Each structure stands twice: as structure tokens, then as C-alpha cells.
Short mmCIF file of C-alpha atoms in Angstrom, two decimals:
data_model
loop_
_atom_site.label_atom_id
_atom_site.label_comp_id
_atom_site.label_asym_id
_atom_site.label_seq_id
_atom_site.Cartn_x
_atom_site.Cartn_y
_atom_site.Cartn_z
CA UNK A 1 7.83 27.16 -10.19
CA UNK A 2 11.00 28.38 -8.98
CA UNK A 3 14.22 25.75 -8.60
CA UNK A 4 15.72 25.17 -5.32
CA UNK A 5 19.11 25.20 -5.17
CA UNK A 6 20.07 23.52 -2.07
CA UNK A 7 23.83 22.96 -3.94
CA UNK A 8 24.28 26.96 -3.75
CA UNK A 9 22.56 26.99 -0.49
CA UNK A 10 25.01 24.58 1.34
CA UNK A 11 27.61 27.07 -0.11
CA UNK A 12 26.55 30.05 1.38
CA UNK A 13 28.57 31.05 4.58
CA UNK A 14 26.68 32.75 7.28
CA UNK A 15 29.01 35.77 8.13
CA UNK A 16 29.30 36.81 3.83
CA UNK A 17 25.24 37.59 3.62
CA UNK A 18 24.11 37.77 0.35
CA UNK A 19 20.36 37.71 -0.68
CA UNK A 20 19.38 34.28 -2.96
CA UNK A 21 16.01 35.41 -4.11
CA UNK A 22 14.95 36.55 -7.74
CA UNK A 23 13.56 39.84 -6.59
CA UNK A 24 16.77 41.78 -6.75
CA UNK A 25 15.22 44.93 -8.25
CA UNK A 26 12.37 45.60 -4.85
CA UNK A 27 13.26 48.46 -3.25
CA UNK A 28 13.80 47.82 0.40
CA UNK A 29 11.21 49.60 2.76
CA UNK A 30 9.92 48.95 6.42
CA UNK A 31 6.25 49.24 8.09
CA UNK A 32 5.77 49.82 11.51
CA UNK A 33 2.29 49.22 13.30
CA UNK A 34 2.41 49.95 16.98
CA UNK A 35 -1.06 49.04 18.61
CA UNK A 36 -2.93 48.44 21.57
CA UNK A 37 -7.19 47.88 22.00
CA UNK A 38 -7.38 51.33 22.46
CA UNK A 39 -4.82 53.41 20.16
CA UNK A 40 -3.18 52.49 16.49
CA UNK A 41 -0.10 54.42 15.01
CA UNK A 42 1.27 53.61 11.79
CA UNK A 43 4.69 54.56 10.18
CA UNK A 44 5.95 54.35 7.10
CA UNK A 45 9.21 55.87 5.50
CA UNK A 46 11.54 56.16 8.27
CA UNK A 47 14.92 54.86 9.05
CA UNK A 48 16.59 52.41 11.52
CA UNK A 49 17.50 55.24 14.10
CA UNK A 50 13.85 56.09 14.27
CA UNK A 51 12.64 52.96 15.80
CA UNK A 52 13.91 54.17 19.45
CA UNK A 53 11.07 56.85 19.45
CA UNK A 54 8.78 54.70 17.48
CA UNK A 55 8.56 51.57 19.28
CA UNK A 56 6.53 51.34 22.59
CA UNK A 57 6.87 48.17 24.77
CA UNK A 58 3.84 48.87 25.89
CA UNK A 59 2.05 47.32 23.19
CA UNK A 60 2.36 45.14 20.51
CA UNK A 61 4.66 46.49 17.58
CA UNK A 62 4.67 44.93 13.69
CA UNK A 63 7.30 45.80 11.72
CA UNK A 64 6.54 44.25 8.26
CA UNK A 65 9.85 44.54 5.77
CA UNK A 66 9.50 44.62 2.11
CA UNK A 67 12.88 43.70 -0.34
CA UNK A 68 15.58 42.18 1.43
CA UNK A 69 17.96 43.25 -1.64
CA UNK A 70 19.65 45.63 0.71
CA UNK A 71 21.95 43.39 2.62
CA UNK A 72 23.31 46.62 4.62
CA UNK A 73 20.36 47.98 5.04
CA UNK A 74 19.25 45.04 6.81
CA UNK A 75 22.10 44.22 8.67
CA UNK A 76 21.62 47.59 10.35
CA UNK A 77 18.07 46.39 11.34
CA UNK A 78 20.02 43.28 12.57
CA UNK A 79 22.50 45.11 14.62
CA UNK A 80 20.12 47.00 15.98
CA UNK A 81 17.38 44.02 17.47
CA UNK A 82 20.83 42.16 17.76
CA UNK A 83 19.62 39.47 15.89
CA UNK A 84 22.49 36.63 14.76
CA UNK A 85 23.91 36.30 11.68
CA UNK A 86 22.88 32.96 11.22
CA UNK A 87 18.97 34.04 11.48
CA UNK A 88 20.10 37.01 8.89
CA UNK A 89 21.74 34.27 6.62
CA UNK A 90 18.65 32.10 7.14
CA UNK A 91 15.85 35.34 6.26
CA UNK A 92 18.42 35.89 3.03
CA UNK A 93 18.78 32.33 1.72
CA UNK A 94 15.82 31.96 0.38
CA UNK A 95 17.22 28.16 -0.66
CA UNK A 96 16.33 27.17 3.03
CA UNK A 97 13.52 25.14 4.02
CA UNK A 98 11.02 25.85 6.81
CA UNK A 99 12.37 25.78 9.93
CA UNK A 100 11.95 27.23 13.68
CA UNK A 101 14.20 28.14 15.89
CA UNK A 102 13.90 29.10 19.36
CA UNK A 103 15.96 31.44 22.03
CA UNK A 104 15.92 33.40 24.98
CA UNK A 105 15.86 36.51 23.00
CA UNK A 106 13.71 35.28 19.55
CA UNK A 107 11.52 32.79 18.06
CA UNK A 108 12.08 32.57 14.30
CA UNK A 109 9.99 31.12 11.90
CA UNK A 110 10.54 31.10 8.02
CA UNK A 111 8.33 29.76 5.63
CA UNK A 112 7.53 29.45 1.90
CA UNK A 113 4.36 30.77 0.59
CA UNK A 114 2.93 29.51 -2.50
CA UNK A 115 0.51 30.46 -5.14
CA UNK A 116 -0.67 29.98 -8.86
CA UNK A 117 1.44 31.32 -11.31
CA UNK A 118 -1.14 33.64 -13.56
CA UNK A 119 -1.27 32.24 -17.30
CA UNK A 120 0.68 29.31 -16.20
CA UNK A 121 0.76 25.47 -14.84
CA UNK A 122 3.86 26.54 -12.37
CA UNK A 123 3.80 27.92 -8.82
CA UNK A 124 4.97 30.90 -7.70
CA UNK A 125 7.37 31.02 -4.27
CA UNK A 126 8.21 33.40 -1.81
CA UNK A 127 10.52 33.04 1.40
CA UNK A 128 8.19 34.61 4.17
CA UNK A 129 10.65 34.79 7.95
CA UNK A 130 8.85 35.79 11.16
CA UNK A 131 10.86 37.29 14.41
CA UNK A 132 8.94 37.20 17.69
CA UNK A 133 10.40 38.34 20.53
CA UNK A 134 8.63 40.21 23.45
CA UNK A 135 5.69 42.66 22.24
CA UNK A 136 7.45 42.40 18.61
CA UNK A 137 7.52 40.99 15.69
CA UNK A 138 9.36 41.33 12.50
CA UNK A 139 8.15 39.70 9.43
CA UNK A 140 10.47 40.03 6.07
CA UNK A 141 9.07 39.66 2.89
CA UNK A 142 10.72 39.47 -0.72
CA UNK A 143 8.49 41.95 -2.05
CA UNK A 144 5.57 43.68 -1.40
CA UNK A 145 2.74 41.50 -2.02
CA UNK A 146 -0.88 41.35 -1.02
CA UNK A 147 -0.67 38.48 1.44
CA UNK A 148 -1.30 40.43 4.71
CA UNK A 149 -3.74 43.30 3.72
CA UNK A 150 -6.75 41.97 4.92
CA UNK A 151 -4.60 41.63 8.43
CA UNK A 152 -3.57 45.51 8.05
CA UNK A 153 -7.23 46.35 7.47
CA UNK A 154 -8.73 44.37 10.58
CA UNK A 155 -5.65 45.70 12.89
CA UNK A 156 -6.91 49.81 11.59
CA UNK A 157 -10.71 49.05 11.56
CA UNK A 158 -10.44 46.90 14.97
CA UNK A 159 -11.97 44.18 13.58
CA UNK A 160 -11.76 41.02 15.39
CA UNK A 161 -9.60 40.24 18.78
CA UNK A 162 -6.36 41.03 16.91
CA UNK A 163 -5.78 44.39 19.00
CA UNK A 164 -6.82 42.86 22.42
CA UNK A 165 -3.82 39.70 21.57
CA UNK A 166 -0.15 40.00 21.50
CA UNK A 167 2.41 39.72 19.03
CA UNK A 168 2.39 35.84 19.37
CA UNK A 169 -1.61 36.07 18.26
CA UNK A 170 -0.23 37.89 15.16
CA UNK A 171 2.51 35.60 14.57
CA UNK A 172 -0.78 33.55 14.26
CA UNK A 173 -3.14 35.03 12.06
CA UNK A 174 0.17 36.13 9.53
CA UNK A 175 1.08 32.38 9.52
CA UNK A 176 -2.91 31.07 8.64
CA UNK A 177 -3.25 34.12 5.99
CA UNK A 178 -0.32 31.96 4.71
CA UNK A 179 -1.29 29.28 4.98
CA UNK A 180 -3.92 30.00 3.08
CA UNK A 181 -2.40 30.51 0.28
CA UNK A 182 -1.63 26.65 0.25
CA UNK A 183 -5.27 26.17 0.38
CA UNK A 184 -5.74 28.82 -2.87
CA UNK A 185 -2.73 26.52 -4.62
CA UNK A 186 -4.13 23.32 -3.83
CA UNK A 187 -7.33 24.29 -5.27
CA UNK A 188 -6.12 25.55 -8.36
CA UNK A 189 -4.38 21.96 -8.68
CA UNK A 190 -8.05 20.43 -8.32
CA UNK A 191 -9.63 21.96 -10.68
CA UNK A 192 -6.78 21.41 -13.45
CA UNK A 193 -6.46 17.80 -11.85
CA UNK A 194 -10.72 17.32 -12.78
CA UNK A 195 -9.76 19.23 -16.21
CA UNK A 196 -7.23 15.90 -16.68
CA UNK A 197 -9.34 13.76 -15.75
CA UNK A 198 -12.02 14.69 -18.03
CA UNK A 199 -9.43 15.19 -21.32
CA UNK A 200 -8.15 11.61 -20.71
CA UNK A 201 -12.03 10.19 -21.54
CA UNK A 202 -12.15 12.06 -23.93
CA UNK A 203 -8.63 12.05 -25.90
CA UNK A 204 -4.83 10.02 -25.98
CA UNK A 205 -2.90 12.94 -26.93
CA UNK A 206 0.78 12.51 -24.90
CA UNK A 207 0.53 16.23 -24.28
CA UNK A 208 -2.15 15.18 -21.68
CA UNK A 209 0.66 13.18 -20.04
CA UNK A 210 3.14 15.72 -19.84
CA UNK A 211 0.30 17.85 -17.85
CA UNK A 212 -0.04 14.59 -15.91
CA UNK A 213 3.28 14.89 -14.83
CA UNK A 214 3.31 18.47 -14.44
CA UNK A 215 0.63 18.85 -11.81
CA UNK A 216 2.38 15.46 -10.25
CA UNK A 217 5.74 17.37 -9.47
CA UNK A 218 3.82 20.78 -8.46
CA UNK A 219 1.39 18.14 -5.98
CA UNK A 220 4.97 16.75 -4.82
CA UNK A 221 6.70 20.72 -4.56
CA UNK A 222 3.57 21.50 -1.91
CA UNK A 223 3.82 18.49 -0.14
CA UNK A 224 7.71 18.93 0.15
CA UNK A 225 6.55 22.71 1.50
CA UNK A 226 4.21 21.70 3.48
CA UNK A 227 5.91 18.50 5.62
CA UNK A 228 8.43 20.92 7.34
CA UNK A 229 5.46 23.59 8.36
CA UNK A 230 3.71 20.55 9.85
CA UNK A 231 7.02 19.77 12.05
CA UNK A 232 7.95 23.09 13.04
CA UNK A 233 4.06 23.62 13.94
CA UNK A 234 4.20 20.54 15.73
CA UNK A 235 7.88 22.24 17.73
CA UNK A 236 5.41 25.03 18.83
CA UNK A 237 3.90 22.46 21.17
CA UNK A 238 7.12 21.99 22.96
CA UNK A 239 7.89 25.52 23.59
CA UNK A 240 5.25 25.45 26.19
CA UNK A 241 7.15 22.85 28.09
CA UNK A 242 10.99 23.87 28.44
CA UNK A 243 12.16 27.21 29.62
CA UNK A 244 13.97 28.87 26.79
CA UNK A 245 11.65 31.15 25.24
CA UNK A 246 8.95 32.71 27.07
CA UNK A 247 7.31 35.35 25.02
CA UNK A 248 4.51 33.19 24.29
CA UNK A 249 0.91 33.37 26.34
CA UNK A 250 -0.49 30.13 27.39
CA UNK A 251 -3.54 30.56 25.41
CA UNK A 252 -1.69 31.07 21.83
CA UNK A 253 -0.72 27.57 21.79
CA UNK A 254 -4.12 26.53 21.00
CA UNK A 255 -4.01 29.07 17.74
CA UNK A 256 -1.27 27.29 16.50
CA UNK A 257 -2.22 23.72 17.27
CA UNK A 258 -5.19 24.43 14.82
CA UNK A 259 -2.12 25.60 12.47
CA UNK A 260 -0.44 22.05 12.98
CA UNK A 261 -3.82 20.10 11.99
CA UNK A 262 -4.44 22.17 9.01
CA UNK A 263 -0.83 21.12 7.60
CA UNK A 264 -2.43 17.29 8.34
CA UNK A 265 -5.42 18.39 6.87
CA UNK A 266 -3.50 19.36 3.67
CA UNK A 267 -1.18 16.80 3.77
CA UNK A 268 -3.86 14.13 3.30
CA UNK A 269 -5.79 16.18 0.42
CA UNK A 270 -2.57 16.20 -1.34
CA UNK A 271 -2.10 12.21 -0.92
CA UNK A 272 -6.14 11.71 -2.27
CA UNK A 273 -5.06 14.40 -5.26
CA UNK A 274 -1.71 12.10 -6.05
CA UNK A 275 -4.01 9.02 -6.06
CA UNK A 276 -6.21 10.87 -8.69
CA UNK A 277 -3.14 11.93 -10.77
CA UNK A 278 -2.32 8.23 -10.69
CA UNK A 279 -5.52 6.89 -11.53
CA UNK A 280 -5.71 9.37 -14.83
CA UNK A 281 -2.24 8.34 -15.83
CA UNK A 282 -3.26 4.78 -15.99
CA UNK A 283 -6.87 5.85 -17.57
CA UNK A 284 -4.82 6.99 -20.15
CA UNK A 285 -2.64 4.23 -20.75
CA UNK A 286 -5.51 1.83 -20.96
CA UNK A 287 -7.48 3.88 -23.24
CA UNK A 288 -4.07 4.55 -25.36
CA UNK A 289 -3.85 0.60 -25.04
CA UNK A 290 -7.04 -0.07 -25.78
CA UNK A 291 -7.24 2.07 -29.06
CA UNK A 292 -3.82 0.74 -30.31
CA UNK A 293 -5.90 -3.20 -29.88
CA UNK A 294 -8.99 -1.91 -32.07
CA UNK A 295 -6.22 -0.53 -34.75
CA UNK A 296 -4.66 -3.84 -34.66
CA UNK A 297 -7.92 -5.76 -34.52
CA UNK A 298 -9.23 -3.65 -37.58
CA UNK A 299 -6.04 -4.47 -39.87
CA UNK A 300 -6.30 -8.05 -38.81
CA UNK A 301 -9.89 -8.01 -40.03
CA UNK A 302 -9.05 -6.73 -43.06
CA UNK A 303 -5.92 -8.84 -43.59
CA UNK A 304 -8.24 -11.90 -42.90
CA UNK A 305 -10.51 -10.50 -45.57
CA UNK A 306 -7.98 -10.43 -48.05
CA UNK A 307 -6.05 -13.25 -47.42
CA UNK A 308 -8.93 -15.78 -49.11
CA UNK A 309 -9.17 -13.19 -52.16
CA UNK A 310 -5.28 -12.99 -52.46
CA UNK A 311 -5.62 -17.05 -52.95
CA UNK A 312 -7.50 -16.47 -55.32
CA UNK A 313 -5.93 -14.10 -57.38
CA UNK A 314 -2.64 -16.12 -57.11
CA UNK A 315 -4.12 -19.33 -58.51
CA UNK A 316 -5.31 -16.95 -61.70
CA UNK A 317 -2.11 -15.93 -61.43
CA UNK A 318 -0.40 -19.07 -62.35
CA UNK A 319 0.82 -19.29 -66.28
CA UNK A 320 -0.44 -22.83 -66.51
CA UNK A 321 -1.77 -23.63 -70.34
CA UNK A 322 -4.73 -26.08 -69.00
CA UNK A 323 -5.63 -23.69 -66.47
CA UNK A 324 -9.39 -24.67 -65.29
CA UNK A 325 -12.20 -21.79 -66.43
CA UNK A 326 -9.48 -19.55 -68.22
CA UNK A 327 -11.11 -19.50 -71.59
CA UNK A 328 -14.66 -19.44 -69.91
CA UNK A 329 -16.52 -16.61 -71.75
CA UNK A 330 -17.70 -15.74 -67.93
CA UNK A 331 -15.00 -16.37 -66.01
CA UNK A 332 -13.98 -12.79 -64.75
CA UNK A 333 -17.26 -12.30 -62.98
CA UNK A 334 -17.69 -15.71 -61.73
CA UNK A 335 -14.45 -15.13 -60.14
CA UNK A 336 -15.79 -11.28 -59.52
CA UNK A 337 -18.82 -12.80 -58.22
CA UNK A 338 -17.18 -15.16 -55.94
CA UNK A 339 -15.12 -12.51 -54.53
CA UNK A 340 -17.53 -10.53 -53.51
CA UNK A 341 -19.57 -12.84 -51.77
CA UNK A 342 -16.90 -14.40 -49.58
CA UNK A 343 -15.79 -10.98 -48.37
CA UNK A 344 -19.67 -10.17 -47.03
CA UNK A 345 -19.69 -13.68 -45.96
CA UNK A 346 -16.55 -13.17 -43.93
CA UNK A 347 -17.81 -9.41 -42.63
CA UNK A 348 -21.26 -11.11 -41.63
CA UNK A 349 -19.33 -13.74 -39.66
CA UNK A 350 -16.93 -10.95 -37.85
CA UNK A 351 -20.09 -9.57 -37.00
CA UNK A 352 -21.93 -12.66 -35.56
CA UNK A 353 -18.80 -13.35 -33.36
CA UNK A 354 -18.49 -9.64 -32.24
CA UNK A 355 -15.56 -9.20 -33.50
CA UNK A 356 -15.94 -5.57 -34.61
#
């Protein structure tokens, strides 16, 4: 799971844009889907300058951005949709939290999208940014990923209502895919959660608390994710009330009201998952407990076993002359004898009381 920052973060100014993100080696590269019910056209390869003849504001244009190592690069983009350098600094801090922010001109929306780290307990991040103004929107991604392809493929095969909507009704279905991945992580925490749960029955190893822990702070990392989704989902609502940006049809409010109450919806799983954490950690402090009594219960035993036979051996011990039974032809195994009997009497009584 990648460390946030938010020390470097505060530093950054917005006017020096620099890109924060680990994937500093993606090449840069733009996609352009320009669609309508009836017609798709898709571009690929082309620069800023092209977008004049490319875009129609007829219909409903996607331009999906891939690397945002190229801080010029993208600045020309900015310059060109005249977006503000503080919504640039936001897209290329990738320290920042989820937020939205609304104007005449743009709705932006950045959010982190999380998954399972392959061969590993940690998540994986990336900063995901939306743009939405009117019959456009601009999403920015680290690096090309897979997040979205099922989206390209239903836009090209016309599958679904996704051609009839807007931009706004993409906005949508980009932010669920997304949000999907939350469900994919939060699944993947179950199942290593049960996997706990099952190795504390079984075993007290500490490396099964240090697991403990570690699904603990990755359960706390999604809920820290997912608390400023459910708020800016929640700010959705309002843009239907006030006057500042208008790009928005009536009926997309709805989509993203189901948005809001799957964020509640995940919110809650993660507080039953904590409780489950919690209930293995103290599983396996009373079964760590517990063993340590039945250690110290068996030594006792045993110490109470020898303690009358110790006794014994001290008094024969002794370099008295008239010692009772010292020159008794017998003696050693009467003593022997004796011995023996009052350590199965003693075991035969532990047992009667249920001691062991």
C-alpha cells in the first residue's frame, strides 16, 4: 500500500506543477470517444491541436488520459479547455484526498481507486480525476489500466443506455466501475480476514498478529478512502439546488444517489469486518492466555509431585549416625517403594479433582 504524504502535499504550490505519483516512467497518451445513439468515432494518437476538428458538441465526447508524467504536455491540454491551475495541481498531486469541486465552467471529481496488490497483503492506489463540463468529459489516469474496458466495449458494441445518456451518465458508470474496485478490495480483505480467523483456532504464532494488524490498517486505509467519496457523493445532491453548474440532467442525480448509498453500504461492511478483526485479536490472546495457564498448571503439577519426594530425599539426606532404617537391609526400596506410590497417589488425586 502506497504512503500518503500529506507533509509533501501541503508543500506543493499550485502554479510550480509537478506530478507526485510513482508512475513516472508511463508514457503520456490521450483517447478520444466522440458518440451519439446513432454514430461512434474513436481516436487515438493525435495531438492537442487536433481536438478542434475532433470534438463535436453535438454529442457526448470522452477523452480518457493515460500518464500524467508530462507536466507540459498536460498543461497544454489545460490551456486549451482553460482549466485552472489549481484543478491541474489537484489531478497531479496525487497526495490529495477525494474531493469535488464545482463551477460554471467544470465539475471535478478526483478519486482514489483501490485494489489487491498481486502476491501481497498491501493495496495498490491510483489517483483517478474526472472533468465534466458540457457534452465532455476528461478523465486522467496514472497509467493505463484495465478499469474502464468493459465501459469502452459497451460504448462500441451499444450495449446498454450509455450512448442514448450524456457525459454526466458517464461520469456515472466510470465512477461505479470504480467503485467497484472497492467492492473487489473489500472482498479480498474477507476472505484473508476468515483465513485469520480460522489460523487463530488453530495456532498462537505472533506472526498471526502482525497479519491481524495488517489487514486492520488496510480495513482503516479503505475506510479513510472511502468517507470522502461518501461526502462528495452526498455534494452531488446539492448541485441540483443552487445555480452554479448546470451541465447536469435532472435525471442523473438519481445515478449518483445510488453512488452515495453504496459508499454507506461499504462503510458499514467495513465497521462489521473491524469488529471481526477485533474479535480474532482477542481469540488469540485468550487462547495465547489460556495455553500459557495449562503450561503453568502442568509445572505446578509436577512441582507438587516432587515436592513430597524431595522431603524425602532430604531427610535421607541428613548425616545423622542414628538415622531411623539406614542400615535396613531393605531400606532403598521401601523408600523406592514409597516413592512411587505417593506420586500415582498424587496423579490419581489431580485426576479426581480435574485438575489436568
Amino acid at each position: 500500500m502506497r504512503k500518503i504524504k500529506y507533509k509533501k502535499g501541503r508543500k506543493m504550490q499550485p502554479y510550480n506543477l509537478e506530478y507526485t505519483g510513482i508512475h513516472k516512467s508511463k508514457e503520456s497518451e490521450m483517447q478520444l470517444f466522440v458518440y451519439d445513439d446513432l454514430n461512434l468515432t474513436e481516436y487515438e494518437d493525435f495531438k492537442v491541436s487536433d481536438l478542434d476538428k475532433y470534438i463535436d458538441e453535438q454529442k457526448t465526447n470522452w477523452i480518457n488520459i493515460h500518464g500524467l508524467n508530462n507536466v507540459e504536455w498536460l498543461k497544454s491540454i489545460g490551456d486549451y479547455f482553460e482549466i485552472d491551475n489549481f484543478m491541474l495541481a489537484d489531478i497531479l498531486n496525487t497526495t490529495r484526498r477525494t474531493k469535488l469541486e464545482e463551477s460554471h465552467d467544470f465539475l471535478f471529481f478526483n478519486i482514489k481507486s483501490l485494489l489487491p496488490a498481486e502476491h501481497s497483503d498491501n493495496i495498490s492506489v491510483e489517483q483517478i480525476s474526472f472533468l465534466l463540463k458540457d457534452g465532455i468529459l476528461i478523465s486522467f489516469q496514472e497509467k493505463r489500466s484495465d478499469f474502464f474496458t468493459h465501459i469502452r466495449e459497451r460504448i462500441r458494441t451499444h450495449s446498454g443506455i450509455v450512448r442514448t445518456k450524456k457525459a454526466d451518465y458517464l461520469l456515472y458508470i466510470l465512477l461505479d466501475a470504480i467503485m467497484g474496485n472497492f467492492y473487489i478490495t473489500l472482498e479480498n480483505e474477507e476472505d484473508k480476514i476468515e483465513e485469520l480467523i480460522n489460523l487463530t483456532k488453530e495456532s498462537v504464532d505472533p506472526i498471526i498478529l502482525e497479519k491481524i494488524e495488517k489487514h486492520r490498517d488496510n480495513l482503516n486505509f479503505l475506510k479513510r478512502s472511502i468517507i470522502p467519496l461518501r461526502d462528495s457523493l452526498y455534494d452531488i445532491k446539492s448541485i441540483k439546488d443552487d445555480n452554479i453548474f448546470n451541465a447536469m440532467e435532472a435525471d442523473s442525480f438519481s445515478f449518483f444517489a445510488r453512488l452515495h448509498q453504496k459508499s454507506l453500504e461499504l462503510l458499514e461492511q467495513i465497521e462489521s469486518d473491524m469488529g471481526s478483526l477485533e474479535s480474532a485479536s482477542n481469540f488469540f490472546f485468550s487462547a495465547q492466555t489460556h495455553k500459557m495457564n495449562e503450561i503453568m498448571k502442568t509445572l505446578t503439577i509436577v512441582s507438587a509431585i516432587f515436592i513430597p519426594l524431595t522431603f524425602i530425599v532430604g531427610v535421607y539426606g541428613m548425616n545423622f549416625e542414628n538415622l531411623p532404617e539406614l542400615k535396613y537391609h531393605y531400606g532403598y526400596h521401601t523408600v523406592m517403594g514409597a516413592m512411587f506410590f505417593i506420586v500415582i497417589g498424587m496423579i490419581i488425586y489431580f485426576k479426581k479433582r480435574r485438575w489436568f
